[in-house]
Coordinates of C-alpha atoms in Angstrom, one line a residue:
V1 CA 11.3 5.4 -45.4
P2 CA 8.4 4.0 -42.6
L3 CA 10.7 5.0 -39.8
F4 CA 10.7 8.6 -40.8
Y5 CA 7.1 8.5 -41.7
G6 CA 6.2 9.9 -38.0
P7 CA 8.1 12.8 -38.2
I8 CA 7.1 14.0 -41.8
V9 CA 3.6 13.8 -40.5
G10 CA 4.2 15.1 -37.4
N11 CA 2.2 12.2 -35.4
P12 CA 4.9 9.5 -33.3
R13 CA 2.0 7.0 -32.8
V14 CA 1.7 6.9 -36.7
K15 CA 5.5 6.3 -36.9
R16 CA 5.4 3.7 -34.4
G17 CA 2.4 2.1 -35.9
V18 CA 3.7 2.1 -39.7
T19 CA 7.4 1.2 -38.2
D20 CA 5.6 -2.2 -36.3
F21 CA 3.6 -3.1 -39.3
F22 CA 6.8 -3.1 -41.8
R23 CA 9.1 -5.0 -39.2
K24 CA 6.6 -7.6 -39.5
A25 CA 5.8 -7.6 -42.9
L26 CA 9.7 -7.7 -43.7
L27 CA 10.1 -11.0 -41.5
S28 CA 8.8 -12.4 -45.1
L29 CA 12.4 -10.6 -46.7
D30 CA 15.7 -10.2 -47.2
K31 CA 16.6 -9.4 -43.8
R32 CA 20.4 -8.4 -44.6
A33 CA 19.6 -5.8 -47.6
F34 CA 16.6 -4.6 -45.5
F35 CA 19.6 -3.5 -42.8
Y36 CA 21.6 -1.9 -45.5
T37 CA 19.3 0.4 -47.2
F38 CA 17.9 1.2 -43.5
F39 CA 21.8 2.2 -42.8
I40 CA 22.5 3.9 -46.3
L41 CA 18.8 5.8 -45.7
L42 CA 19.7 6.9 -42.0
T43 CA 23.0 8.1 -43.1
N44 CA 21.7 10.2 -45.8
K45 CA 22.6 13.6 -44.9
N46 CA 19.3 15.3 -46.0
M47 CA 17.3 13.4 -43.5
S48 CA 15.2 15.0 -40.7
T49 CA 15.3 13.7 -37.6
L50 CA 14.8 10.4 -35.9
D51 CA 12.9 9.6 -31.9
V52 CA 15.4 7.1 -30.3
R53 CA 12.5 6.6 -27.9
Q54 CA 11.4 2.8 -28.3
P55 CA 8.4 1.7 -30.6
D56 CA 6.6 0.6 -27.2
E57 CA 7.9 3.3 -25.3
E58 CA 5.8 5.2 -23.3
G59 CA 6.7 9.0 -21.2
P60 CA 8.5 12.1 -22.5
R61 CA 10.1 12.3 -26.0
N62 CA 13.8 12.1 -25.9
E63 CA 15.6 14.9 -27.3
Q64 CA 15.4 14.8 -30.9
I65 CA 18.6 13.4 -32.7
S66 CA 19.5 15.4 -35.8
A67 CA 20.1 12.8 -38.9
S68 CA 21.6 15.8 -41.0
T69 CA 24.7 15.5 -38.5
G70 CA 25.0 12.1 -36.9
K71 CA 25.6 14.1 -33.9
G72 CA 24.4 12.0 -30.9
L73 CA 23.2 8.8 -32.8
E74 CA 26.0 7.2 -34.1
H75 CA 27.5 7.2 -30.3
H76 CA 24.4 6.1 -28.2
L77 CA 21.1 5.8 -27.4
S78 CA 20.1 8.0 -24.0
P79 CA 16.7 6.3 -22.8
P80 CA 16.1 7.2 -18.9
S81 CA 17.7 3.8 -18.3
A82 CA 19.1 0.9 -20.7
P83 CA 16.2 -1.5 -21.3
T84 CA 17.2 -5.7 -19.9
Y85 CA 19.0 -6.9 -22.6
D86 CA 18.9 -11.0 -22.0
G87 CA 16.9 -12.8 -24.4
R88 CA 16.1 -10.3 -27.2
A89 CA 16.8 -8.9 -30.5
L90 CA 17.9 -5.4 -31.2
T91 CA 15.5 -3.1 -31.6
P92 CA 15.6 -0.9 -35.0
N93 CA 16.9 1.9 -33.0
E94 CA 19.9 0.0 -31.3
A95 CA 20.3 -2.0 -34.5
T96 CA 21.0 1.8 -36.5
C97 CA 23.1 2.8 -33.6
V98 CA 25.4 -0.2 -34.2
L99 CA 26.0 -0.2 -37.5
R100 CA 26.9 3.4 -37.7
M101 CA 29.6 2.9 -35.1
V102 CA 30.9 -0.4 -37.0
A103 CA 30.9 2.0 -40.1
E104 CA 32.8 4.4 -37.9
G105 CA 34.9 2.0 -37.1
V106 CA 36.1 0.8 -40.3
D107 CA 37.0 4.4 -41.1
I108 CA 39.0 4.8 -38.3
L109 CA 40.9 1.2 -38.4
E110 CA 41.3 2.2 -42.2
R111 CA 43.3 5.6 -41.2
K112 CA 45.3 4.1 -38.8
L113 CA 46.4 1.3 -41.8
T114 CA 47.0 4.3 -43.8
Q115 CA 48.7 6.2 -41.5
S116 CA 50.8 3.8 -39.3
P117 CA 51.4 1.0 -41.4
Q118 CA 54.6 0.6 -39.6
L119 CA 52.5 -0.5 -36.1
F120 CA 51.0 -3.3 -38.5
T121 CA 53.7 -4.7 -40.4
K122 CA 55.2 -7.2 -38.0
P123 CA 56.6 -11.1 -38.7
P124 CA 54.0 -13.8 -38.7
L125 CA 52.8 -15.0 -35.4
G126 CA 50.2 -17.9 -35.0
G127 CA 48.0 -18.9 -32.6
H128 CA 44.9 -20.8 -32.0
E129 CA 41.2 -21.6 -29.7
L130 CA 40.4 -24.8 -29.3
E131 CA 36.9 -26.2 -28.2
Y132 CA 36.6 -29.0 -26.2
V133 CA 33.1 -31.3 -25.3
L134 CA 32.5 -32.6 -22.1
M135 CA 31.5 -36.2 -21.8
D136 CA 29.6 -38.4 -19.0
A137 CA 30.6 -41.8 -18.3
L138 CA 28.1 -42.9 -21.2
G139 CA 29.9 -41.0 -23.9
R140 CA 26.9 -38.8 -23.8
P141 CA 27.5 -34.9 -23.6
N142 CA 27.7 -33.4 -19.8
P143 CA 26.4 -30.3 -19.2
A144 CA 29.2 -29.2 -16.3
A145 CA 30.6 -26.3 -18.0
R146 CA 29.2 -23.6 -15.8
H147 CA 30.9 -25.1 -13.0
L148 CA 34.5 -25.4 -14.7
I149 CA 34.3 -22.1 -15.8
A150 CA 33.3 -20.3 -12.4
A151 CA 36.3 -23.0 -11.2
Y152 CA 39.0 -22.0 -13.3
D153 CA 40.4 -18.7 -15.1
E154 CA 41.7 -20.3 -17.9
L155 CA 38.7 -21.8 -19.6
K156 CA 36.5 -19.8 -21.5
A157 CA 32.7 -20.3 -22.3
E158 CA 31.1 -21.4 -25.8
L159 CA 27.8 -21.6 -26.5
S160 CA 27.0 -24.6 -24.5
A161 CA 26.9 -25.7 -20.8
F162 CA 29.0 -28.8 -22.5
N163 CA 31.6 -27.0 -24.3
L164 CA 34.8 -25.6 -23.1
E165 CA 37.4 -23.4 -25.0
T166 CA 41.0 -22.5 -24.2
D167 CA 43.0 -19.4 -25.9
S168 CA 46.5 -19.4 -27.3
C169 CA 49.4 -17.3 -26.9
P170 CA 50.7 -16.4 -30.5
L171 CA 53.8 -18.1 -31.2
P172 CA 56.4 -16.8 -33.9
I173 CA 56.4 -18.6 -36.4
N174 CA 59.8 -19.8 -36.7
E175 CA 62.4 -23.0 -36.8
H176 CA 60.5 -24.8 -33.9
F177 CA 57.0 -23.1 -34.1
L178 CA 55.8 -26.5 -35.1
R179 CA 57.1 -28.2 -32.1
G180 CA 55.4 -25.2 -30.0
L181 CA 52.0 -25.5 -31.1
A182 CA 51.9 -29.0 -30.6
E183 CA 53.3 -28.4 -27.2
Q184 CA 50.9 -25.6 -26.0
L185 CA 47.7 -27.8 -28.1
S186 CA 48.7 -31.3 -25.6
E187 CA 49.3 -28.8 -22.8
K188 CA 45.2 -27.0 -23.1
F189 CA 44.4 -30.4 -23.5
D190 CA 45.7 -31.7 -20.7
Y191 CA 44.9 -28.8 -18.6
V192 CA 40.8 -29.7 -19.9
L193 CA 41.3 -33.5 -18.9
E194 CA 42.5 -33.0 -15.3
V195 CA 40.2 -29.7 -14.1
A196 CA 37.7 -32.0 -16.0
K197 CA 38.5 -35.1 -14.0
R198 CA 38.5 -33.4 -10.6
D199 CA 34.8 -33.3 -10.3
G200 CA 34.0 -36.9 -12.3
H201 CA 34.0 -35.3 -15.5
R202 CA 35.6 -36.5 -19.2
A203 CA 36.8 -34.2 -22.0
A204 CA 37.0 -35.4 -26.0
L205 CA 38.8 -33.7 -28.9
V206 CA 35.9 -34.3 -31.8
G207 CA 34.3 -32.1 -34.3
I208 CA 30.7 -33.4 -33.4
L209 CA 30.2 -36.1 -30.7
P210 CA 28.3 -39.2 -31.5
G211 CA 26.6 -39.4 -29.0
Y212 CA 24.2 -36.7 -28.9
T213 CA 20.5 -36.3 -29.4
L214 CA 17.8 -33.6 -29.9
D215 CA 17.3 -33.8 -26.1
D216 CA 20.5 -32.1 -25.4
F217 CA 20.1 -28.9 -27.3
G218 CA 17.0 -27.5 -25.4
R219 CA 17.3 -23.6 -24.1
D220 CA 18.2 -24.8 -20.5
N221 CA 21.9 -25.7 -21.8
F222 CA 22.9 -22.3 -23.4
I223 CA 25.8 -20.9 -21.2
N224 CA 24.8 -17.4 -20.6
A225 CA 22.8 -14.2 -22.1
R226 CA 25.0 -13.5 -24.7
Y227 CA 23.8 -16.9 -26.2
R228 CA 20.3 -16.1 -25.6
N229 CA 20.7 -13.0 -27.3
L230 CA 21.7 -14.6 -30.8
D231 CA 19.1 -17.3 -30.6
A232 CA 16.4 -14.3 -29.7
A233 CA 17.8 -12.3 -32.9
I234 CA 18.2 -14.9 -35.3
K235 CA 14.4 -16.0 -34.0
E236 CA 13.0 -12.7 -35.2
L237 CA 15.2 -12.5 -38.4
S238 CA 14.6 -15.6 -40.0
P239 CA 11.9 -15.5 -42.3
T240 CA 11.0 -19.5 -41.9
P241 CA 11.6 -21.5 -38.8
P242 CA 15.1 -21.6 -37.9
H243 CA 17.2 -24.3 -36.5
R244 CA 16.3 -26.8 -39.2
I245 CA 18.8 -29.3 -40.1
T246 CA 18.6 -31.3 -43.4
L247 CA 21.9 -33.5 -44.4
D248 CA 22.6 -35.8 -46.7
G249 CA 24.9 -38.3 -47.0
P250 CA 25.0 -42.1 -46.2
E251 CA 22.1 -42.0 -44.2
G252 CA 21.3 -38.3 -43.4
I253 CA 19.3 -36.9 -41.3
T254 CA 16.3 -34.4 -41.1
A255 CA 15.8 -32.6 -37.4
Q256 CA 14.2 -29.4 -36.2
G257 CA 16.1 -27.5 -32.9
E258 CA 14.0 -25.1 -30.5
S259 CA 17.1 -23.1 -30.4
L260 CA 20.5 -22.0 -31.9
L261 CA 22.2 -24.5 -29.5
F262 CA 22.3 -26.8 -32.5
E263 CA 25.5 -25.1 -33.4
A264 CA 26.8 -26.3 -30.2
M265 CA 27.0 -29.8 -31.7
N266 CA 30.6 -28.3 -33.4
T267 CA 33.5 -27.9 -31.6
S268 CA 36.2 -26.6 -33.8
L269 CA 40.3 -25.8 -34.1
Q270 CA 40.4 -22.3 -34.9
L271 CA 44.2 -21.4 -36.5
H272 CA 45.3 -17.5 -36.4
L273 CA 47.7 -15.8 -38.6
S274 CA 48.9 -12.4 -38.2
V275 CA 49.4 -10.7 -41.8
S276 CA 51.0 -7.4 -42.6
P277 CA 48.4 -5.1 -44.2
D278 CA 50.6 -5.5 -47.7
D279 CA 50.6 -9.2 -47.6
M280 CA 47.0 -9.5 -46.6
V281 CA 45.1 -9.3 -50.0
T282 CA 47.9 -12.3 -51.1
V283 CA 47.7 -14.7 -47.9
Y284 CA 44.0 -14.4 -47.7
N285 CA 42.9 -15.2 -51.1
I286 CA 45.5 -17.8 -51.0
V287 CA 43.9 -19.4 -47.5
Q288 CA 40.4 -19.3 -49.5
A289 CA 41.6 -21.4 -52.2
V290 CA 43.2 -24.3 -50.0
T291 CA 41.0 -24.7 -47.5
A292 CA 38.8 -27.4 -49.2
P293 CA 41.8 -29.8 -49.7
L294 CA 42.9 -28.6 -46.1
L295 CA 39.5 -29.8 -45.0
A296 CA 39.3 -32.8 -46.7
A297 CA 42.4 -34.2 -44.9
S298 CA 41.3 -33.0 -41.3
T299 CA 37.6 -34.3 -41.4
N300 CA 36.5 -35.4 -37.7
S301 CA 32.8 -34.7 -37.7
S302 CA 31.0 -37.2 -40.0
I303 CA 28.2 -38.8 -37.9
V304 CA 25.5 -36.7 -36.5
L305 CA 22.5 -37.9 -33.9
G306 CA 23.6 -41.3 -34.5
K307 CA 23.9 -41.1 -38.3
K308 CA 26.3 -40.9 -41.2
C309 CA 26.1 -37.3 -42.6
W310 CA 28.6 -35.1 -44.2
M311 CA 32.5 -36.0 -43.7
E312 CA 32.7 -32.8 -42.2
S313 CA 29.3 -32.5 -41.0
R314 CA 30.0 -29.1 -39.0
I315 CA 29.9 -27.4 -42.5
P316 CA 26.3 -27.2 -42.8
I317 CA 24.6 -27.7 -39.5
W318 CA 26.6 -23.8 -39.0
R319 CA 24.9 -22.4 -41.7
Q320 CA 21.4 -24.1 -41.3
A321 CA 21.3 -23.8 -37.1
T322 CA 21.9 -20.0 -37.6
L323 CA 20.9 -17.3 -40.3
P324 CA 22.8 -18.6 -43.7
E325 CA 23.9 -15.3 -45.2
Q326 CA 25.6 -14.6 -41.8
V327 CA 27.9 -17.7 -42.8
P328 CA 29.6 -16.8 -46.0
F329 CA 32.6 -18.2 -47.7
G330 CA 32.8 -15.2 -49.4
E331 CA 32.1 -14.4 -53.0
R332 CA 34.7 -13.2 -54.8
W333 CA 38.6 -12.5 -54.3
I334 CA 39.4 -9.7 -52.1
T335 CA 41.0 -6.6 -53.4
D336 CA 42.0 -4.8 -49.7
P337 CA 43.5 -5.9 -46.8
I338 CA 40.3 -4.6 -44.8
E339 CA 37.4 -5.5 -47.1
T340 CA 35.8 -8.0 -45.4
L341 CA 35.4 -6.1 -42.6
R342 CA 34.1 -3.1 -45.1
E343 CA 31.2 -5.6 -45.8
L344 CA 29.6 -5.7 -42.3
V345 CA 27.5 -2.7 -42.4
Q346 CA 25.7 -5.2 -44.6
F347 CA 25.3 -8.0 -42.4
H348 CA 23.1 -7.9 -39.4
P349 CA 23.6 -6.2 -36.6
I350 CA 22.4 -9.1 -34.0
L351 CA 24.3 -8.3 -30.9
M352 CA 25.4 -5.2 -29.2
D353 CA 27.7 -3.8 -26.2
V354 CA 25.0 -2.5 -24.1
D355 CA 27.6 0.5 -22.6
T356 CA 28.9 1.4 -26.0
V357 CA 24.9 1.8 -27.3
Y358 CA 23.6 3.1 -23.7
G359 CA 26.8 4.4 -22.0
P360 CA 27.1 8.2 -21.2
P361 CA 28.3 10.0 -24.5
P362 CA 32.2 9.6 -24.9
S363 CA 34.0 12.6 -23.6
T364 CA 36.9 12.4 -25.4
P365 CA 38.0 11.4 -29.2
K366 CA 39.9 8.4 -27.8
E367 CA 37.2 6.9 -25.8
Q368 CA 34.7 7.3 -29.0
E369 CA 36.8 5.4 -31.5
A370 CA 37.8 2.6 -28.9
R371 CA 33.5 2.6 -28.9
A372 CA 33.7 2.2 -32.5
L373 CA 36.1 -0.3 -32.7
T374 CA 34.4 -2.2 -30.1
A375 CA 31.1 -2.3 -32.3
L376 CA 33.4 -3.3 -34.9
G377 CA 34.7 -6.2 -33.5
L378 CA 31.5 -7.2 -32.7
Q379 CA 29.7 -6.7 -35.3
N380 CA 33.0 -9.1 -37.3
G381 CA 32.1 -11.4 -34.2
V382 CA 28.9 -12.5 -35.4
V383 CA 29.0 -12.6 -39.4
W384 CA 31.0 -16.4 -39.2
R385 CA 32.9 -16.3 -42.0
W386 CA 35.0 -19.1 -42.7
N387 CA 38.0 -17.5 -43.3
R388 CA 37.8 -14.2 -41.1
V389 CA 40.0 -11.3 -41.4
C390 CA 40.4 -10.0 -37.4
F391 CA 42.2 -6.8 -36.3
S392 CA 43.7 -5.4 -32.8
A393 CA 44.0 -1.5 -33.2
D394 CA 45.0 -1.2 -29.3
E395 CA 48.6 0.4 -28.6
G396 CA 51.1 -1.9 -28.7
T397 CA 49.2 -5.0 -29.8
E398 CA 48.4 -3.6 -33.2
H399 CA 47.9 -6.3 -35.6
I400 CA 45.5 -7.6 -38.6
R401 CA 45.3 -11.5 -38.7
I402 CA 43.2 -14.3 -40.7
E403 CA 41.1 -17.0 -38.6
N404 CA 40.7 -19.8 -40.4
R405 CA 37.3 -21.4 -39.1
T406 CA 36.7 -24.6 -40.7
L407 CA 38.6 -27.2 -38.6
P408 CA 36.8 -29.8 -36.6
A409 CA 38.9 -30.5 -33.1
G410 CA 40.9 -33.7 -32.8
P411 CA 41.1 -36.3 -33.2
T412 CA 44.5 -35.8 -31.5
T413 CA 46.7 -33.1 -30.7
L414 CA 49.4 -34.4 -33.1
D415 CA 46.7 -34.3 -36.2
M416 CA 45.5 -30.8 -35.0
A417 CA 49.5 -29.5 -35.2
A418 CA 49.7 -31.9 -38.7
N419 CA 46.6 -29.7 -39.8
A420 CA 48.1 -26.6 -38.8
A421 CA 51.4 -27.1 -40.5
F422 CA 49.4 -27.5 -43.8
F423 CA 47.5 -24.1 -43.1
Y424 CA 50.5 -22.2 -42.5
G425 CA 52.9 -24.2 -45.6
L426 CA 50.0 -23.5 -47.9
A427 CA 49.6 -20.0 -46.7
Y428 CA 53.2 -19.1 -47.7
G429 CA 54.2 -21.8 -50.1
F430 CA 52.8 -20.0 -53.1
Q431 CA 55.1 -16.9 -52.8
G432 CA 57.7 -16.8 -56.0
E433 CA 54.9 -18.8 -58.0
Q434 CA 54.2 -17.5 -61.8
L435 CA 50.8 -18.6 -61.3
K436 CA 48.9 -18.4 -57.8
P437 CA 45.1 -19.9 -57.6
Q438 CA 43.8 -16.6 -57.6
D439 CA 45.2 -15.7 -60.9
V440 CA 43.5 -18.5 -63.0
L441 CA 40.2 -20.4 -60.7
Q442 CA 37.2 -18.5 -60.4
F443 CA 35.8 -18.3 -57.1
E444 CA 33.1 -19.5 -57.8
D445 CA 35.0 -22.8 -58.4
V446 CA 36.9 -22.0 -54.9
K447 CA 33.5 -21.8 -52.8
A448 CA 32.2 -25.3 -54.5
N449 CA 35.4 -27.2 -53.8
F450 CA 34.9 -25.9 -49.7
Y451 CA 31.6 -27.5 -49.7
H452 CA 32.5 -30.7 -51.6
S453 CA 35.2 -31.3 -49.1
A454 CA 32.7 -30.8 -46.2
R455 CA 30.0 -33.3 -47.7
L456 CA 32.7 -35.8 -49.6
G457 CA 36.0 -35.9 -47.6
L458 CA 39.2 -36.8 -49.7
D459 CA 36.5 -38.8 -52.3
A460 CA 35.0 -34.8 -53.4
A461 CA 35.9 -33.8 -57.1
L462 CA 37.7 -30.4 -57.0
T463 CA 38.4 -27.5 -59.6
W464 CA 42.1 -26.7 -59.7
Y465 CA 45.0 -26.2 -62.6
D466 CA 48.0 -27.7 -64.0
L467 CA 51.2 -26.0 -64.4
E468 CA 50.5 -24.8 -67.8
G469 CA 47.6 -22.8 -65.9
E470 CA 44.5 -24.7 -67.4
K471 CA 41.8 -26.0 -65.5
I472 CA 41.5 -29.4 -64.1
T473 CA 39.4 -31.8 -61.6
L474 CA 41.1 -33.5 -59.7
S475 CA 40.1 -35.7 -56.0
A476 CA 40.9 -33.9 -52.6
K477 CA 42.9 -36.6 -52.1
E478 CA 44.9 -35.8 -55.2
L479 CA 45.2 -32.3 -54.7
A480 CA 46.1 -32.3 -51.0
L481 CA 49.0 -34.7 -51.7
Q482 CA 50.3 -32.7 -54.8
L483 CA 50.0 -29.7 -52.0
L484 CA 52.2 -31.1 -49.6
D485 CA 55.2 -29.8 -51.4
T486 CA 53.9 -26.3 -51.6
A487 CA 53.3 -26.6 -47.6
D488 CA 56.5 -27.3 -46.7
K489 CA 58.0 -24.4 -48.9
G490 CA 56.2 -22.4 -47.4
L491 CA 57.4 -23.5 -44.0
A492 CA 60.8 -23.7 -45.0
Q493 CA 60.5 -19.9 -46.3
L494 CA 58.9 -19.3 -42.5
G495 CA 62.3 -21.0 -41.5
I496 CA 60.5 -24.0 -40.1
L497 CA 63.4 -26.4 -39.2
K498 CA 63.2 -29.8 -42.2
A499 CA 63.0 -32.5 -39.5
E500 CA 59.7 -30.4 -38.1
R501 CA 58.5 -30.6 -41.3
D502 CA 58.8 -33.8 -42.4
F503 CA 57.5 -34.9 -39.2
Y504 CA 53.9 -33.1 -39.3
L505 CA 53.9 -33.1 -43.4
R506 CA 54.9 -36.4 -44.1
G507 CA 54.9 -38.5 -40.9
I508 CA 51.5 -37.5 -39.8
L509 CA 49.1 -35.9 -42.7
R510 CA 50.8 -37.7 -45.7
K511 CA 50.0 -41.0 -44.4
R512 CA 46.2 -39.9 -42.9
I513 CA 45.6 -38.8 -46.8
E514 CA 47.4 -41.9 -48.1
T515 CA 45.3 -44.1 -46.4
E516 CA 42.0 -42.3 -46.1
S517 CA 42.1 -42.2 -42.5
T518 CA 41.0 -38.7 -41.0
G519 CA 38.8 -39.3 -37.8
A520 CA 35.6 -39.1 -40.0
H521 CA 37.0 -42.1 -41.6
W522 CA 37.6 -43.9 -38.4
M523 CA 34.2 -43.1 -36.9
I524 CA 32.2 -44.8 -40.1
R525 CA 34.3 -47.6 -40.6
S526 CA 34.3 -48.2 -36.6
L527 CA 30.5 -48.3 -36.7
D528 CA 30.0 -49.8 -39.9
S529 CA 32.1 -53.0 -38.1
L530 CA 30.3 -52.6 -35.0
E531 CA 27.2 -52.7 -37.0
R532 CA 28.2 -55.9 -38.5
K533 CA 29.1 -57.7 -35.3
G534 CA 25.3 -56.9 -34.7
V535 CA 26.0 -54.2 -31.6
S536 CA 23.1 -52.0 -31.1
I537 CA 23.5 -48.2 -32.6
E538 CA 23.2 -46.8 -28.9
E539 CA 25.9 -49.3 -28.0
A540 CA 28.2 -48.4 -30.9
I541 CA 27.8 -44.8 -30.3
Q542 CA 29.1 -45.0 -27.0
T543 CA 31.9 -47.8 -27.9
I544 CA 33.1 -45.0 -30.6
A545 CA 33.1 -42.5 -27.9
D546 CA 35.0 -44.4 -25.3
E547 CA 37.8 -45.7 -27.6
M548 CA 38.2 -42.4 -29.1
Q549 CA 38.9 -40.6 -25.8
R550 CA 40.6 -43.6 -25.0
N551 CA 42.8 -42.7 -27.9
Q552 CA 43.4 -39.4 -27.6
I553 CA 45.2 -39.4 -23.6
T554 CA 46.9 -43.1 -24.3
P555 CA 50.8 -41.6 -24.8
S556 CA 52.8 -43.7 -26.6
S557 CA 56.7 -43.7 -27.3
E558 CA 56.7 -44.0 -30.7
W559 CA 54.8 -40.9 -30.7
K560 CA 57.5 -38.8 -28.7
G561 CA 55.0 -39.2 -26.0
Y562 CA 52.0 -37.8 -27.6
A563 CA 49.0 -40.2 -28.6
P564 CA 49.3 -41.6 -31.6
P565 CA 47.5 -39.5 -34.7
V566 CA 44.5 -40.8 -35.7
H567 CA 45.7 -43.1 -38.9
A568 CA 47.7 -45.2 -36.4
W569 CA 44.1 -45.9 -34.9
G570 CA 42.7 -49.7 -35.6
V571 CA 38.9 -50.0 -36.3
L572 CA 36.6 -51.2 -34.0

């Protein structure tokens, strides 16, 4: 309402003043509701016109844009020149422009799925993104990523100057998929190790490096402007001082950071699964349901700033270091393939593509379509769902996929391949079952299961159901072991050979679960052992980092030339 007050009274200075007042006042309110309401108001066909001039901008008034037709504003903003976009949040006009394009992008994608579903209906593909942390000789983070990324095209930027990322080509999920995935993971890690070693650096696979200190998270370690912009937006939108982390656990921590860089503690393995539109609702809901036991069996982030915390501390850190409402698990079972994309207009538009927002007006419908889909993809990238629906509408690569973002990196490439086997197998293992998780469980139980698993790992008490469909409570360890047969069934239906299924599900994952020997367990047990021997905490953390990295890079003939999985490591 205040943004239209100026045009109503005919005084742009009044409008700017009232707008500024309400923007500051709204810092203490629910921003998600504000932006959603603002978007609805702006797109109301009965509204007046809107001046696209910045609130503090002097000079001649830009041409007014009609909110009754939306002409122009939903496509671009056109001040004399695009403002500098580095280290700042979006203005209200920019946020509105982004949300309109996001809504248009959803409509375009929905139309494509309706009119040409065959373009998105393909056999399942699996892919991944893997993040690494650079270490120095003392097991501390090494901010050398800028140089390495500039020198090697295959390396991608992550949040901080001590993180790297590699992507993979998606693989058909067929008989040798798991072997191919393990080879990909190993080749990527070997490549990162090699290029880091050339400059005297080390790289490791771990959910959270035990050797981090608060000094590592100053703003100087942002890798690029994208993350400085995110940081500025979060600071402006947060009703309380952001970047404060409070974790319980055996020891627990409370820490106040100065920036979004706290999130750079987290290094992850993201698993991708392309799904046909007709299968998306069923598969996505199953993935949501099984994420808790999957995570419990894969924990690798139990030491934070030298303290024993959650078994998978990445989960609460990600929520607390940013805006919690931007990191949802979900609120209900979905009922259509792009439901989570349609909900994106309810979230803060905290990033923009400058060319999309401020570039020349699109000259063709195809160009406008591309801009709207770009805005949709960018907005989807700053709503960090733990299981995220993503898409490509580019000609020849059309697909929709699920990205599972819950898993930590490491401890070894074989461990990650085994985790992936569990994920892909469970996604399809309930086909043909009379009862699926979403038929029995309340979504609130599934959501609670997820956070319990992150906190307690295999010891978490989870809500599940028995063969008669009655709710039961059992440990994450019991449930994960029970679901191994379901995962095996799913992998078999996808055509994966029995020898490969047995190697990863029974030879690695079952042994890890039965012995309660995840990476998180290994770190805690090793720290306890070293402390009992009288080793200082600083020396113990360095020893754990050194031994972890050594175990990751030492091949074993017993394990087909790969480094032994974590259940085969000895406690220090």
